[in-house]
PDB file of C-alpha atoms in Angstrom:
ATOM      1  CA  UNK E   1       0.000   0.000   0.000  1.00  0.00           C
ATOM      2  CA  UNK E   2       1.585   3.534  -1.152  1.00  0.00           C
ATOM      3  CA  UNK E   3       1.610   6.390   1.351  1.00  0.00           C
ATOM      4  CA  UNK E   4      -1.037   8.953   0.637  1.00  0.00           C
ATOM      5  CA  UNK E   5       0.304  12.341  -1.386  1.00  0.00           C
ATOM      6  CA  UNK E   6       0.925  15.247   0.443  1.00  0.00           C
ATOM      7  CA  UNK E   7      -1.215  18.330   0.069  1.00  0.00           C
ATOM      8  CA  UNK E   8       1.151  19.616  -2.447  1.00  0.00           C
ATOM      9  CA  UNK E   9       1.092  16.810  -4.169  1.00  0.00           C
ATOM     10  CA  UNK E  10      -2.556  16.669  -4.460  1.00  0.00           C
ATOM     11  CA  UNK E  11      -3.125  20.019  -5.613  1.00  0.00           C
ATOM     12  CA  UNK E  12      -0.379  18.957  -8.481  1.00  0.00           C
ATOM     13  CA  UNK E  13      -2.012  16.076  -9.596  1.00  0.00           C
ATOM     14  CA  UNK E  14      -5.623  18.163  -9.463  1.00  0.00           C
ATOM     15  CA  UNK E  15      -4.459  20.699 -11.707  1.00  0.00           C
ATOM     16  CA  UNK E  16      -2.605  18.085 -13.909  1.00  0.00           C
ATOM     17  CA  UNK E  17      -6.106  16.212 -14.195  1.00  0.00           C
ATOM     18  CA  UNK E  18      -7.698  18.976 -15.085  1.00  0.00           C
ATOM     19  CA  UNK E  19      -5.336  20.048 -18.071  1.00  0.00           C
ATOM     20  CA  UNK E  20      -6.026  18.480 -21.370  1.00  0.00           C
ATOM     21  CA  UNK E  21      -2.921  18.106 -22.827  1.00  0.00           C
ATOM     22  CA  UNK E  22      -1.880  16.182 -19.635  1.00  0.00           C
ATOM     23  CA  UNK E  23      -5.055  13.532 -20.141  1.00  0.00           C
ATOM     24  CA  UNK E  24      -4.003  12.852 -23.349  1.00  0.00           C
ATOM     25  CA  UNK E  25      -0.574  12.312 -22.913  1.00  0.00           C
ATOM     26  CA  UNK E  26      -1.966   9.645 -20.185  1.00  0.00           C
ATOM     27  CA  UNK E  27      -4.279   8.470 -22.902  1.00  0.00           C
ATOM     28  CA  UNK E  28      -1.395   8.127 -25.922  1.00  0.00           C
ATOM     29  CA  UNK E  29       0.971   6.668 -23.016  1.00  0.00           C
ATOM     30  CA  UNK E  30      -1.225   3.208 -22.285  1.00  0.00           C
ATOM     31  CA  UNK E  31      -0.545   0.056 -24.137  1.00  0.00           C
ATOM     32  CA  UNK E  32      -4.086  -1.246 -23.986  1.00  0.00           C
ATOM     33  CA  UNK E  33      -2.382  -4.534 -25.670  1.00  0.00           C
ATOM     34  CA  UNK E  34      -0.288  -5.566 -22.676  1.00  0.00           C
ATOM     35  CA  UNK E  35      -2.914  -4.476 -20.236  1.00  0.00           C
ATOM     36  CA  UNK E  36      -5.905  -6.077 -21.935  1.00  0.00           C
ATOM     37  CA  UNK E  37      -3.342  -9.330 -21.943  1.00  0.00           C
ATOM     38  CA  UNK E  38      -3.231  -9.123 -18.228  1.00  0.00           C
ATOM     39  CA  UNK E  39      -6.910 -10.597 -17.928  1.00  0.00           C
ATOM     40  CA  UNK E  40      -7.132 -12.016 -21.418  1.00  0.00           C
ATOM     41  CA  UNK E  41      -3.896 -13.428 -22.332  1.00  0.00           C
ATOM     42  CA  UNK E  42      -1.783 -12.209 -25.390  1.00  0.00           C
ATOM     43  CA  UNK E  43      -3.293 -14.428 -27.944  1.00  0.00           C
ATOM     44  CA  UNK E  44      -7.046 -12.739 -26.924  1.00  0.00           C
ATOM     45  CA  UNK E  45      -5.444  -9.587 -25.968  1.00  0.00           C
ATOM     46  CA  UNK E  46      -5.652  -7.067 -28.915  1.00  0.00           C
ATOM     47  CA  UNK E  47      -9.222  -8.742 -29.552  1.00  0.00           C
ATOM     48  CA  UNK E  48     -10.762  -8.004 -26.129  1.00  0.00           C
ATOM     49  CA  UNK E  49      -9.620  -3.506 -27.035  1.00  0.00           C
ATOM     50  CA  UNK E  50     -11.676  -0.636 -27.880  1.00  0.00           C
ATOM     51  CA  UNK E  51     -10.575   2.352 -28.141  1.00  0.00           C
ATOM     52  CA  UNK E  52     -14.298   4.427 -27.672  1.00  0.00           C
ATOM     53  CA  UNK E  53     -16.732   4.958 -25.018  1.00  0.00           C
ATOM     54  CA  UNK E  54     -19.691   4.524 -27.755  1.00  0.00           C
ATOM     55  CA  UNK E  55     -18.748   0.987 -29.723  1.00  0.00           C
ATOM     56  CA  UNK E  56     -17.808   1.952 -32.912  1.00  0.00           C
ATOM     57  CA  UNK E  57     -19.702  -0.519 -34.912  1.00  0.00           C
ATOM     58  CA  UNK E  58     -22.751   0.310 -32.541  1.00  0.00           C
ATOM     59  CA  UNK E  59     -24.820   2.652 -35.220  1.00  0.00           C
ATOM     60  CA  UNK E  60     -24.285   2.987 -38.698  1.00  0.00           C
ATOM     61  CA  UNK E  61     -24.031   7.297 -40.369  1.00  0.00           C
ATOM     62  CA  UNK E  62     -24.973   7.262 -43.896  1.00  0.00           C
ATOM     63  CA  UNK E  63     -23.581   3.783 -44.148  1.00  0.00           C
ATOM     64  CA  UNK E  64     -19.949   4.640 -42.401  1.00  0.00           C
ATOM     65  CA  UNK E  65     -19.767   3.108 -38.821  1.00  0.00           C
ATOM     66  CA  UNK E  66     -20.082   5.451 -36.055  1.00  0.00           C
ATOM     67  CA  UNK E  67     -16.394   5.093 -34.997  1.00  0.00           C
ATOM     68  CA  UNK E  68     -15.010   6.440 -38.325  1.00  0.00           C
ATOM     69  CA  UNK E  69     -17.312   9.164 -38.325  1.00  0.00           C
ATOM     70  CA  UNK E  70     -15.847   9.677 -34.711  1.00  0.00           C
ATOM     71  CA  UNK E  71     -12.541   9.525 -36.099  1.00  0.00           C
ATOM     72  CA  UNK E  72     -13.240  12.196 -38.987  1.00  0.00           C
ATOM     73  CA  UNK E  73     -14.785  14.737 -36.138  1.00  0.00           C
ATOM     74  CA  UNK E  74     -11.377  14.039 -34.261  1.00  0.00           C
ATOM     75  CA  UNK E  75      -9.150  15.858 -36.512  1.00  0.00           C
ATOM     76  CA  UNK E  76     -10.833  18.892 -35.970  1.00  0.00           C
ATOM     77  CA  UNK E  77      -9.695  18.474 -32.631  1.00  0.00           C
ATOM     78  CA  UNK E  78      -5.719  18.926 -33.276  1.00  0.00           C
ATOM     79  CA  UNK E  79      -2.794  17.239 -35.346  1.00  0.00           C
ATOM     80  CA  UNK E  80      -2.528  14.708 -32.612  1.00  0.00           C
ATOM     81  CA  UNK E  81      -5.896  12.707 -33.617  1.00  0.00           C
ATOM     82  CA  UNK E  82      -4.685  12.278 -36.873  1.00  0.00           C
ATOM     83  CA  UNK E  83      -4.350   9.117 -38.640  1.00  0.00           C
ATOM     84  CA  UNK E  84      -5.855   7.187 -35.781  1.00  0.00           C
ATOM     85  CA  UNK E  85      -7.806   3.895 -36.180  1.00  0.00           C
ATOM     86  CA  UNK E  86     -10.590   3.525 -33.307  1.00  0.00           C
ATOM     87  CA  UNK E  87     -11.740   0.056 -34.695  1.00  0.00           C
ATOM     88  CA  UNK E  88     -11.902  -2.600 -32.305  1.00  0.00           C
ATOM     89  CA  UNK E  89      -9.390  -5.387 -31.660  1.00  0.00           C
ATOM     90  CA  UNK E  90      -6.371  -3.216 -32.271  1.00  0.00           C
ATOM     91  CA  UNK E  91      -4.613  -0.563 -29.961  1.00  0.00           C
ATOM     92  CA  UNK E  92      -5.117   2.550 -31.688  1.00  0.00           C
ATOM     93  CA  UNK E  93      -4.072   5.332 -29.347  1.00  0.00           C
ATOM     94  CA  UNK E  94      -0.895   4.355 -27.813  1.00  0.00           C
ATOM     95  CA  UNK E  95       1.798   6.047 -29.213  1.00  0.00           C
ATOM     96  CA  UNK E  96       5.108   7.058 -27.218  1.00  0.00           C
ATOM     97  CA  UNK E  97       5.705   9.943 -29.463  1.00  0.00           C
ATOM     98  CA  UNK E  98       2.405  11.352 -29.092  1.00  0.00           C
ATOM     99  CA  UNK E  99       2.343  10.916 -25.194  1.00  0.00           C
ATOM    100  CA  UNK E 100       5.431  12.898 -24.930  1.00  0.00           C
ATOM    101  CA  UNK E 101       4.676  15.564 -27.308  1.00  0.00           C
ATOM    102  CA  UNK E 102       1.550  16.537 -25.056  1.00  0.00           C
ATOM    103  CA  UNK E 103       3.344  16.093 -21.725  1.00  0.00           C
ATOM    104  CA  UNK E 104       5.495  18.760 -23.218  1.00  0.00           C
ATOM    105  CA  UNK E 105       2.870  20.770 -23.577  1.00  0.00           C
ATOM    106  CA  UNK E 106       0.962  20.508 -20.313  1.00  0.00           C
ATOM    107  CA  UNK E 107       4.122  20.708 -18.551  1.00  0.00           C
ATOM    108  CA  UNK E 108       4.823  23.935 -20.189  1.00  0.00           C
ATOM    109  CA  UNK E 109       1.154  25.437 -19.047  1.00  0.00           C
ATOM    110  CA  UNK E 110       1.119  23.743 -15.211  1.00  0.00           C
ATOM    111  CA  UNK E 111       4.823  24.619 -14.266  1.00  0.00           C
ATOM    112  CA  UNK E 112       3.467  28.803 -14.772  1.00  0.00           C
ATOM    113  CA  UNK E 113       1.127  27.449 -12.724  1.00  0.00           C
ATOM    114  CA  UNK E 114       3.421  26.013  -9.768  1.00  0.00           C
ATOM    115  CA  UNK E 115       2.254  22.756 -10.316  1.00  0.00           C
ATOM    116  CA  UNK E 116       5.692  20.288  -9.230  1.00  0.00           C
ATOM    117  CA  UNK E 117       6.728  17.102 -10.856  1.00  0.00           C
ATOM    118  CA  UNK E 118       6.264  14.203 -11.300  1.00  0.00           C
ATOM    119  CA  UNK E 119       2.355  13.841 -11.096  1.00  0.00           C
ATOM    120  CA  UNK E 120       1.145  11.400  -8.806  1.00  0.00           C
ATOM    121  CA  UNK E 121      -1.692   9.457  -9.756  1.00  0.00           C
ATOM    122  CA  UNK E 122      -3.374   6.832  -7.479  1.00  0.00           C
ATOM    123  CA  UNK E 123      -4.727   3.683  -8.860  1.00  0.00           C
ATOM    124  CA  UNK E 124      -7.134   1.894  -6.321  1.00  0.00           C
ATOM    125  CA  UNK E 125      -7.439  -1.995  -6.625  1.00  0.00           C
ATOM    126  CA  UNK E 126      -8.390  -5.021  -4.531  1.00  0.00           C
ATOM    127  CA  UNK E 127      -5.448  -6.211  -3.425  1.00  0.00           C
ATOM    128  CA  UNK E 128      -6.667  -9.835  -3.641  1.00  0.00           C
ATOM    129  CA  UNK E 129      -8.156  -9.868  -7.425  1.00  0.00           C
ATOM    130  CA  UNK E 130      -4.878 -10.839  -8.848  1.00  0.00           C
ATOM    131  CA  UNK E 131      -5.847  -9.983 -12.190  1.00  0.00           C
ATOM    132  CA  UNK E 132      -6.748  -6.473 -11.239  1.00  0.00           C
ATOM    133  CA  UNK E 133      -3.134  -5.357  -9.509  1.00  0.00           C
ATOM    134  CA  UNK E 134      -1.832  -7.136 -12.411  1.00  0.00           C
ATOM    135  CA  UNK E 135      -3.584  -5.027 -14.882  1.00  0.00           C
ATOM    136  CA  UNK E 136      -2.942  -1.201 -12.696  1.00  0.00           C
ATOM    137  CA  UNK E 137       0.753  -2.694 -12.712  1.00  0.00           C
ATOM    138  CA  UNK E 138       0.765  -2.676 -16.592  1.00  0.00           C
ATOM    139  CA  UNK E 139      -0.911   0.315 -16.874  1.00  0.00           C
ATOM    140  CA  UNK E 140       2.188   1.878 -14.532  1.00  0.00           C
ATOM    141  CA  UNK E 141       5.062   0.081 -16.597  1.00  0.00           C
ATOM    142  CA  UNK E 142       3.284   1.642 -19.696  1.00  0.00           C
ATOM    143  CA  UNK E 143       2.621   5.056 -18.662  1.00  0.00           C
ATOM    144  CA  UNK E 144       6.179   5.877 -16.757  1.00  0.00           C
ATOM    145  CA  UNK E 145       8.184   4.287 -19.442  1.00  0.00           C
ATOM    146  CA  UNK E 146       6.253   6.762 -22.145  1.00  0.00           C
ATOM    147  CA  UNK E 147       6.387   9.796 -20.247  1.00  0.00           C
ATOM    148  CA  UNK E 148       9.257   9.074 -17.810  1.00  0.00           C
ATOM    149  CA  UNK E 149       9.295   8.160 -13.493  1.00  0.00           C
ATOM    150  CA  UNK E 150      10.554  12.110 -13.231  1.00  0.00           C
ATOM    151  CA  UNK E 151       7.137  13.482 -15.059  1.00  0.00           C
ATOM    152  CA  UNK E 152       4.375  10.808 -13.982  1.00  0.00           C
ATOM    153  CA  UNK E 153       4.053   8.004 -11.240  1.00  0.00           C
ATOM    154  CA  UNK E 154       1.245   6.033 -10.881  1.00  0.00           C
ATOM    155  CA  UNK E 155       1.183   4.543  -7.312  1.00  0.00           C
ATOM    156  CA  UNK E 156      -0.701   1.192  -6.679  1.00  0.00           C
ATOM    157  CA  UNK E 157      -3.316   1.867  -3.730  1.00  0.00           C
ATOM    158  CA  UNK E 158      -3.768  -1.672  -2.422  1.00  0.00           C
ATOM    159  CA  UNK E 159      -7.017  -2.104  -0.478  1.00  0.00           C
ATOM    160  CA  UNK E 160      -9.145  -4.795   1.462  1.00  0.00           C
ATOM    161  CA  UNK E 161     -11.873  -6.104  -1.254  1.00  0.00           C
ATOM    162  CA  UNK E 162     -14.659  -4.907   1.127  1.00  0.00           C
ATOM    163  CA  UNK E 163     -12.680  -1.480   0.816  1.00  0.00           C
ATOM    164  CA  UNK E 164     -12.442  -1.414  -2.859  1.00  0.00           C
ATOM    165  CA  UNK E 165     -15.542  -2.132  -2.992  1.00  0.00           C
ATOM    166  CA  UNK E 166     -17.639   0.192  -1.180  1.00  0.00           C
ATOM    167  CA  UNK E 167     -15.466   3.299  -2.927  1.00  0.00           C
ATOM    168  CA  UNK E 168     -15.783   1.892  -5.846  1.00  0.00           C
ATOM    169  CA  UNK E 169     -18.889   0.138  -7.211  1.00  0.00           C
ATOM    170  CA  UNK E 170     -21.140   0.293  -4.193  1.00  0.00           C
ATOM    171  CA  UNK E 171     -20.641   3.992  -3.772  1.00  0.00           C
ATOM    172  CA  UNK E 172     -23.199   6.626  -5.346  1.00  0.00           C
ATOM    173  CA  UNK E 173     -21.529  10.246  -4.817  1.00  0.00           C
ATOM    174  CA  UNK E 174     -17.976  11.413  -5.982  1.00  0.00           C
ATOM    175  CA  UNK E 175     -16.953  12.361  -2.597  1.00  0.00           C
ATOM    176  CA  UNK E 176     -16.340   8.262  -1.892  1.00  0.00           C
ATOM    177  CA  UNK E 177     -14.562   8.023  -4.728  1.00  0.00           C
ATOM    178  CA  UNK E 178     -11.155   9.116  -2.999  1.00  0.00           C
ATOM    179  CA  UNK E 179      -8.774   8.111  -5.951  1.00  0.00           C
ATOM    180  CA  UNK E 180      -7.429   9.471  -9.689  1.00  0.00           C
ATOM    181  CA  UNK E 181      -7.827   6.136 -11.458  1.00  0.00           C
ATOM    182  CA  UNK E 182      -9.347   2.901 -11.700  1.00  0.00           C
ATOM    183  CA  UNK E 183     -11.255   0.234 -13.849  1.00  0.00           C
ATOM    184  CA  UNK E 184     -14.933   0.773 -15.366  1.00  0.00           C
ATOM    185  CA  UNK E 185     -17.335   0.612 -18.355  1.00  0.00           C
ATOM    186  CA  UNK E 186     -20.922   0.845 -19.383  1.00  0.00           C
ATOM    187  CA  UNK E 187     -22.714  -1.647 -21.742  1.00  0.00           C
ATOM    188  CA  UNK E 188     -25.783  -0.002 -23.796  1.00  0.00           C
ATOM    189  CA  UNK E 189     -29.646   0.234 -22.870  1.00  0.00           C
ATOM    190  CA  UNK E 190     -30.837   0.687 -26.432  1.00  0.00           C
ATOM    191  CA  UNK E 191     -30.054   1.435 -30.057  1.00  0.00           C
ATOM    192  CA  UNK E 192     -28.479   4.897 -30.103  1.00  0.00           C
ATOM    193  CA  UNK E 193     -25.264   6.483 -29.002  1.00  0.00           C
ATOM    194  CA  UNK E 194     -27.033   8.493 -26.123  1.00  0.00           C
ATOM    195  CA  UNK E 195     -27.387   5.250 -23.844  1.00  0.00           C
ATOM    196  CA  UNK E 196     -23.213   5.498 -24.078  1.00  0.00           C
ATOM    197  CA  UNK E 197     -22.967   9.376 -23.903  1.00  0.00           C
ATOM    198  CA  UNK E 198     -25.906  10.508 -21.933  1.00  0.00           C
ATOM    199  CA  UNK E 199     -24.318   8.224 -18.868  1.00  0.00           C
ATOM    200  CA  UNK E 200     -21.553  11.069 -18.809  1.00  0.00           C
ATOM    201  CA  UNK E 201     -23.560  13.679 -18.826  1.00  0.00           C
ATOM    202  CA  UNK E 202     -22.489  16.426 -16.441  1.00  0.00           C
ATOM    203  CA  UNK E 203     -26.304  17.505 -16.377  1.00  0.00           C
ATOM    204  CA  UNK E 204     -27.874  14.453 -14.878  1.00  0.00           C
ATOM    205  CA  UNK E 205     -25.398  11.667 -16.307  1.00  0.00           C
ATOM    206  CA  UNK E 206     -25.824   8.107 -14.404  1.00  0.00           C
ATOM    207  CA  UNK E 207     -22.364   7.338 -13.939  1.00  0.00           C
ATOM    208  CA  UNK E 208     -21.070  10.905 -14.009  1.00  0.00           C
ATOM    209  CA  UNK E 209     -20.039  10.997 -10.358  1.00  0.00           C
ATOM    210  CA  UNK E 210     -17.311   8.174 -11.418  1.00  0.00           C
ATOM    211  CA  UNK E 211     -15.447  11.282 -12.985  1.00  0.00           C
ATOM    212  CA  UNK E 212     -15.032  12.702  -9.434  1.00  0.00           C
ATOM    213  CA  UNK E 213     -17.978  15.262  -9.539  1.00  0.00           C
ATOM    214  CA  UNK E 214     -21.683  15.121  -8.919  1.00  0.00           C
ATOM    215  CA  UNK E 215     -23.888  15.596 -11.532  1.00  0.00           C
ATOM    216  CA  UNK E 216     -26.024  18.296 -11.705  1.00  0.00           C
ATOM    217  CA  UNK E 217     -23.785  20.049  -9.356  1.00  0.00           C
ATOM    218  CA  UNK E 218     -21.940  23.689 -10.160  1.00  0.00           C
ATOM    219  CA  UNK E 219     -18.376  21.989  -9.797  1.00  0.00           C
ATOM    220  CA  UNK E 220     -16.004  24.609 -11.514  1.00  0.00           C
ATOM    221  CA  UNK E 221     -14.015  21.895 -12.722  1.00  0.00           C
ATOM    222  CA  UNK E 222     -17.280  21.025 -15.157  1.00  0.00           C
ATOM    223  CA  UNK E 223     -16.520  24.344 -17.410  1.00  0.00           C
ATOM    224  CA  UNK E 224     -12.831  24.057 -16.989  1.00  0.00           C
ATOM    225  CA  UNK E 225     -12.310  20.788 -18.766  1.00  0.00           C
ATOM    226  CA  UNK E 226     -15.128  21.637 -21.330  1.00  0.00           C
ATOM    227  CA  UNK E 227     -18.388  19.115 -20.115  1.00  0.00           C
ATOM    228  CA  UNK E 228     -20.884  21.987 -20.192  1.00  0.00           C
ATOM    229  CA  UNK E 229     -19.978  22.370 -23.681  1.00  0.00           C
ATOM    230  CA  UNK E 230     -20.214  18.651 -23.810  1.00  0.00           C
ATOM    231  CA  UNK E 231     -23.637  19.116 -22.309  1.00  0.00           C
ATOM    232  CA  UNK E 232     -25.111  21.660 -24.745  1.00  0.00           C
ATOM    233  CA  UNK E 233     -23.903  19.101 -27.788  1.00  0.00           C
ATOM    234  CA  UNK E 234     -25.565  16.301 -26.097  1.00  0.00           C
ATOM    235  CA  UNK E 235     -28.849  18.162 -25.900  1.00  0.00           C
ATOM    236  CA  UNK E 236     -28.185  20.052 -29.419  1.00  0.00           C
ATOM    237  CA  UNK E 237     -27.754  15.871 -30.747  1.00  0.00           C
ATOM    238  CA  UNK E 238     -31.013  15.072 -28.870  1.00  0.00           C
ATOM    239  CA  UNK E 239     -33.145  17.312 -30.280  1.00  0.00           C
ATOM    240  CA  UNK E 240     -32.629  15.814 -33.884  1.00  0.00           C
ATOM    241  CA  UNK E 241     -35.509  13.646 -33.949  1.00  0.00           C
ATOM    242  CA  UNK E 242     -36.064  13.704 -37.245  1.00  0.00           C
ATOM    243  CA  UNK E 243     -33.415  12.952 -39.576  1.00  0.00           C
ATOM    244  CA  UNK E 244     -31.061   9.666 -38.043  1.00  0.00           C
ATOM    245  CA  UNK E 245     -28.202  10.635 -40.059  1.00  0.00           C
ATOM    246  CA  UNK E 246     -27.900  14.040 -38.467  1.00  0.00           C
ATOM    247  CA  UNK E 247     -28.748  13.325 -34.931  1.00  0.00           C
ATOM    248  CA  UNK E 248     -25.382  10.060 -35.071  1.00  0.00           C
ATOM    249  CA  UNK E 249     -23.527  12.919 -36.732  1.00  0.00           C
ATOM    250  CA  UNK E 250     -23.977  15.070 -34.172  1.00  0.00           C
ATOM    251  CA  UNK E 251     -23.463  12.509 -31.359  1.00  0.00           C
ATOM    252  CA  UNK E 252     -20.272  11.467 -33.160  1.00  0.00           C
ATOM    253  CA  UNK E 253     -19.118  15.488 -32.708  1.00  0.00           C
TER     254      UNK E 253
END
């Protein structure tokens, strides 16, 4: 079990979350091969990977899946999300080069901002599901070896089951949820990207509060990483009820 971080530390590692170009150099840094192997062994390992919340065969846009529609809106987004595949069963998103190129960048903005290094990120786990400390342990050797033990460390927080638990999946505000990182998913209701993207929603979003933040609450946090933008597109998207192609389109945004 890893000591707890220090106040300083903490504020760090908030204002590191909270910075874009930091998240996606955690994003480009994970080889979601060798941690997907963890549980499903390397021969079912790049099988078992997607790279999108919403499944990107899930809906179909004017005969494109949704995922390469997805892809398309991406570029709009910066140089970085070019030339990406988000298909299943292949790890499109890791990329060591990438990683470091927006570590660069966030560490440029959060050092004006006092913030000290390296980041310290806690990943919570049962420390009896073997499989589970196996899989937070790849997702460390992944992440520090991209973007270097100086810049990020991701510290193991071992817990009693009952403990992982009841901060984890029996626990219903973000206040329990005392930790930067750890395992989750949703599986879809019904036919249309909103049972994936609704669940986020900072408005009233089911599973929201796994992001650290109540729902419907005026966290300033919400506006500073961009979700109440997110929620005007999800309710923009919603109100196409007429015309299929257009609504997926603008889910895909």
């Amino acid at each position: 079990h890893t000591a707890k971080k220090s106040d300083a530390e903490k504020s760090s590692t908030k204002k590191a979350i909270l910075n874009k170009d930091f998240r996606q150099a955690i994003t480009f840094a994970l080889n979601r091969e060798n941690y997907s192997a963890q549980v499903n062994g390397k021969e079912f390992a790049k099988p078992a990977i997607r790279n999108t919340y919403v499944a990107p065969a899930f809906v179909q846009v004017d005969g494109k899946d949704f995922g390469n529609v997805v892809a398309d809106k991406l570029t709009t987004y910066g140089d970085q999300w070019k030339g990406i595949n988000l298909a299943d069963g292949q790890d499109g998103l890791y990329n060591k080069d990438k990683a470091k190129a927006q570590l660069e960048k966030a560490k440029a903005e959060l050092q004006k901002d006092g913030v000290q290094f390296p980041i310290h990120l806690d990943y919570i786990v049962s420390q009896v599901d073997n499989s589970m400390v196996q899989q937070a342990s790849s997702f460390k050797q992944s992440v520090e070896s991209a973007l270097g033990a100086d810049n990020v460390v991701v510290d193991l927080q071992k817990v009693s089951d009952d403990d992982f638990q009841n901060i984890t999946y029996f626990s219903d505000t973000a206040a329990a949820r005392d930790y930067d990182i750890s395992g989750g998913g949703w599986a879809p209701d019904y036919q249309d990207p909103s049972t994936y993207l609704e669940s986020i929603s900072p408005v009233n979003g089911s599973v929201f509060y796994y992001l650290g933040i109540d729902a419907g609450s005026n966290n300033p946090a919400i506006a500073t990483v961009g979700l109440d933008q997110y929620a005007n597109m999800l309710k923009d998207a919603d109100a196409e009820l007429l015309d299929q192609g257009k609504r997926y389109e603008k889910y895909a945004a």
